Amino acid sequence: MTTAKKLHVRHDDVVVVISGTDKGKKGKVLSAYPKTGRVVVEGVRMVTKHQKPRNAGAPGGIIHKEAPIDASKVLLLCSSCSRPVRQGYKILEDGTKVRVCKRCGASFDN
Ligand SMILES: [Zn+2]
């Protein structure tokens, strides 16, 4: 086991950016990096890269790509509240820990 800190968001979560130039943008988490505390969110912090052709599979040219942002800058979007919310945790009867909306109590997991 590594000492990676656990992120409050994970792959496939829908989040809203709450600070920075992309504030207010909504997107799906494409990847999460618990080790660095960063996430890549679909359509957020797009950067342009000028890539040289390497091989047949990577033709190069100008590519647009999402750059990782700090996970503390995003909040989960609650589908019941339709707004970004803080999350809490709830232990189910079978011992499973799920993430819930602090506002309405809706579960983000399963
Ligand atoms: Zn909610």
PDB file of N, CA, C and O in Angstrom, residues 7 17 22 29-33 36-42 44-47 49 65-74:
ATOM      1  N   LEU A   7      -8.887  10.769  -2.730  1.00  0.00           N
ATOM      2  CA  LEU A   7      -9.563  11.936  -3.282  1.00  0.00           C
ATOM      3  C   LEU A   7     -11.070  11.832  -3.057  1.00  0.00           C
ATOM      4  O   LEU A   7     -11.600  10.742  -2.934  1.00  0.00           O
ATOM      5  N   VAL A  17     -16.137  22.951 -11.417  1.00  0.00           N
ATOM      6  CA  VAL A  17     -14.943  23.671 -10.985  1.00  0.00           C
ATOM      7  C   VAL A  17     -15.382  24.899 -10.190  1.00  0.00           C
ATOM      8  O   VAL A  17     -16.239  25.658 -10.635  1.00  0.00           O
ATOM      9  N   ASP A  22     -11.381  28.272 -15.033  1.00  0.00           N
ATOM     10  CA  ASP A  22     -12.459  27.419 -15.525  1.00  0.00           C
ATOM     11  C   ASP A  22     -13.625  27.329 -14.556  1.00  0.00           C
ATOM     12  O   ASP A  22     -14.447  26.418 -14.628  1.00  0.00           O
ATOM     13  N   VAL A  29     -14.913  13.479 -14.634  1.00  0.00           N
ATOM     14  CA  VAL A  29     -13.531  13.204 -14.255  1.00  0.00           C
ATOM     15  C   VAL A  29     -12.979  12.115 -15.173  1.00  0.00           C
ATOM     16  O   VAL A  29     -13.498  11.009 -15.209  1.00  0.00           O
ATOM     17  N   LEU A  30     -11.950  12.475 -15.936  1.00  0.00           N
ATOM     18  CA  LEU A  30     -11.362  11.514 -16.866  1.00  0.00           C
ATOM     19  C   LEU A  30     -10.316  10.661 -16.169  1.00  0.00           C
ATOM     20  O   LEU A  30     -10.184   9.479 -16.421  1.00  0.00           O
ATOM     21  N   SER A  31      -9.537  11.290 -15.298  1.00  0.00           N
ATOM     22  CA  SER A  31      -8.603  10.530 -14.481  1.00  0.00           C
ATOM     23  C   SER A  31      -8.348  11.257 -13.186  1.00  0.00           C
ATOM     24  O   SER A  31      -8.447  12.470 -13.102  1.00  0.00           O
ATOM     25  N   ALA A  32      -8.036  10.489 -12.156  1.00  0.00           N
ATOM     26  CA  ALA A  32      -7.748  11.039 -10.837  1.00  0.00           C
ATOM     27  C   ALA A  32      -6.377  10.550 -10.409  1.00  0.00           C
ATOM     28  O   ALA A  32      -6.030   9.389 -10.628  1.00  0.00           O
ATOM     29  N   TYR A  33      -5.588  11.437  -9.856  1.00  0.00           N
ATOM     30  CA  TYR A  33      -4.246  11.080  -9.404  1.00  0.00           C
ATOM     31  C   TYR A  33      -4.137  11.326  -7.902  1.00  0.00           C
ATOM     32  O   TYR A  33      -3.722  12.404  -7.477  1.00  0.00           O
ATOM     33  N   THR A  36      -0.843  12.887  -6.362  1.00  0.00           N
ATOM     34  CA  THR A  36      -0.562  14.313  -6.490  1.00  0.00           C
ATOM     35  C   THR A  36      -1.764  15.174  -6.115  1.00  0.00           C
ATOM     36  O   THR A  36      -1.678  16.389  -6.081  1.00  0.00           O
ATOM     37  N   GLY A  37      -2.886  14.510  -5.825  1.00  0.00           N
ATOM     38  CA  GLY A  37      -4.082  15.260  -5.454  1.00  0.00           C
ATOM     39  C   GLY A  37      -4.687  16.020  -6.623  1.00  0.00           C
ATOM     40  O   GLY A  37      -5.300  17.056  -6.447  1.00  0.00           O
ATOM     41  N   ARG A  38      -4.494  15.493  -7.820  1.00  0.00           N
ATOM     42  CA  ARG A  38      -4.984  16.195  -8.993  1.00  0.00           C
ATOM     43  C   ARG A  38      -5.957  15.351  -9.800  1.00  0.00           C
ATOM     44  O   ARG A  38      -5.947  14.131  -9.722  1.00  0.00           O
ATOM     45  N   VAL A  39      -6.771  16.047 -10.563  1.00  0.00           N
ATOM     46  CA  VAL A  39      -7.730  15.353 -11.419  1.00  0.00           C
ATOM     47  C   VAL A  39      -7.729  15.973 -12.809  1.00  0.00           C
ATOM     48  O   VAL A  39      -7.389  17.144 -12.971  1.00  0.00           O
ATOM     49  N   VAL A  40      -8.103  15.180 -13.783  1.00  0.00           N
ATOM     50  CA  VAL A  40      -8.280  15.694 -15.134  1.00  0.00           C
ATOM     51  C   VAL A  40      -9.772  15.669 -15.409  1.00  0.00           C
ATOM     52  O   VAL A  40     -10.425  14.636 -15.263  1.00  0.00           O
ATOM     53  N   VAL A  41     -10.328  16.833 -15.724  1.00  0.00           N
ATOM     54  CA  VAL A  41     -11.760  16.937 -15.963  1.00  0.00           C
ATOM     55  C   VAL A  41     -12.007  17.269 -17.434  1.00  0.00           C
ATOM     56  O   VAL A  41     -11.362  18.157 -17.996  1.00  0.00           O
ATOM     57  N   GLU A  42     -12.947  16.524 -17.998  1.00  0.00           N
ATOM     58  CA  GLU A  42     -13.309  16.683 -19.402  1.00  0.00           C
ATOM     59  C   GLU A  42     -13.606  18.152 -19.741  1.00  0.00           C
ATOM     60  O   GLU A  42     -14.473  18.769 -19.134  1.00  0.00           O
ATOM     61  N   VAL A  44     -11.980  20.831 -19.183  1.00  0.00           N
ATOM     62  CA  VAL A  44     -11.496  21.841 -18.251  1.00  0.00           C
ATOM     63  C   VAL A  44      -9.980  21.981 -18.362  1.00  0.00           C
ATOM     64  O   VAL A  44      -9.264  20.987 -18.425  1.00  0.00           O
ATOM     65  N   ARG A  45      -9.525  23.233 -18.348  1.00  0.00           N
ATOM     66  CA  ARG A  45      -8.113  23.567 -18.504  1.00  0.00           C
ATOM     67  C   ARG A  45      -7.510  22.929 -19.747  1.00  0.00           C
ATOM     68  O   ARG A  45      -6.577  22.139 -19.680  1.00  0.00           O
ATOM     69  N   MET A  46      -8.086  23.295 -20.880  1.00  0.00           N
ATOM     70  CA  MET A  46      -7.586  22.787 -22.145  1.00  0.00           C
ATOM     71  C   MET A  46      -6.254  23.462 -22.454  1.00  0.00           C
ATOM     72  O   MET A  46      -6.108  24.669 -22.324  1.00  0.00           O
ATOM     73  N   VAL A  47      -5.295  22.667 -22.839  1.00  0.00           N
ATOM     74  CA  VAL A  47      -4.016  23.228 -23.238  1.00  0.00           C
ATOM     75  C   VAL A  47      -3.713  22.777 -24.659  1.00  0.00           C
ATOM     76  O   VAL A  47      -4.188  21.735 -25.116  1.00  0.00           O
ATOM     77  N   LYS A  49      -0.962  21.630 -27.313  1.00  0.00           N
ATOM     78  CA  LYS A  49       0.378  21.080 -27.374  1.00  0.00           C
ATOM     79  C   LYS A  49       0.809  20.934 -28.822  1.00  0.00           C
ATOM     80  O   LYS A  49       0.029  20.491 -29.660  1.00  0.00           O
ATOM     81  N   LYS A  65      -5.674  19.233 -25.289  1.00  0.00           N
ATOM     82  CA  LYS A  65      -5.688  18.205 -24.276  1.00  0.00           C
ATOM     83  C   LYS A  65      -5.998  18.845 -22.924  1.00  0.00           C
ATOM     84  O   LYS A  65      -5.611  19.980 -22.674  1.00  0.00           O
ATOM     85  N   GLU A  66      -6.668  18.097 -22.055  1.00  0.00           N
ATOM     86  CA  GLU A  66      -6.940  18.599 -20.714  1.00  0.00           C
ATOM     87  C   GLU A  66      -5.696  18.446 -19.849  1.00  0.00           C
ATOM     88  O   GLU A  66      -5.010  17.437 -19.918  1.00  0.00           O
ATOM     89  N   ALA A  67      -5.438  19.461 -19.017  1.00  0.00           N
ATOM     90  CA  ALA A  67      -4.338  19.379 -18.062  1.00  0.00           C
ATOM     91  C   ALA A  67      -4.923  19.132 -16.677  1.00  0.00           C
ATOM     92  O   ALA A  67      -6.047  19.527 -16.390  1.00  0.00           O
ATOM     93  N   PRO A  68      -4.158  18.457 -15.809  1.00  0.00           N
ATOM     94  CA  PRO A  68      -4.672  18.174 -14.464  1.00  0.00           C
ATOM     95  C   PRO A  68      -4.855  19.451 -13.645  1.00  0.00           C
ATOM     96  O   PRO A  68      -4.091  20.393 -13.782  1.00  0.00           O
ATOM     97  N   ILE A  69      -5.886  19.479 -12.832  1.00  0.00           N
ATOM     98  CA  ILE A  69      -6.102  20.587 -11.902  1.00  0.00           C
ATOM     99  C   ILE A  69      -6.167  20.026 -10.497  1.00  0.00           C
ATOM    100  O   ILE A  69      -6.359  18.824 -10.299  1.00  0.00           O
ATOM    101  N   ASP A  70      -6.029  20.898  -9.514  1.00  0.00           N
ATOM    102  CA  ASP A  70      -6.060  20.464  -8.127  1.00  0.00           C
ATOM    103  C   ASP A  70      -7.465  19.965  -7.764  1.00  0.00           C
ATOM    104  O   ASP A  70      -8.466  20.619  -8.059  1.00  0.00           O
ATOM    105  N   ALA A  71      -7.503  18.822  -7.127  1.00  0.00           N
ATOM    106  CA  ALA A  71      -8.792  18.216  -6.784  1.00  0.00           C
ATOM    107  C   ALA A  71      -9.611  19.085  -5.832  1.00  0.00           C
ATOM    108  O   ALA A  71     -10.829  18.983  -5.768  1.00  0.00           O
ATOM    109  N   SER A  72      -8.933  19.977  -5.089  1.00  0.00           N
ATOM    110  CA  SER A  72      -9.651  20.836  -4.147  1.00  0.00           C
ATOM    111  C   SER A  72     -10.453  21.909  -4.883  1.00  0.00           C
ATOM    112  O   SER A  72     -11.257  22.610  -4.276  1.00  0.00           O
ATOM    113  N   LYS A  73     -10.229  22.029  -6.173  1.00  0.00           N
ATOM    114  CA  LYS A  73     -10.936  23.042  -6.949  1.00  0.00           C
ATOM    115  C   LYS A  73     -12.228  22.533  -7.558  1.00  0.00           C
ATOM    116  O   LYS A  73     -12.903  23.251  -8.269  1.00  0.00           O
ATOM    117  N   VAL A  74     -12.531  21.270  -7.308  1.00  0.00           N
ATOM    118  CA  VAL A  74     -13.765  20.741  -7.866  1.00  0.00           C
ATOM    119  C   VAL A  74     -14.683  20.202  -6.771  1.00  0.00           C
ATOM    120  O   VAL A  74     -14.240  19.749  -5.726  1.00  0.00           O
TER     121      VAL A  74
END
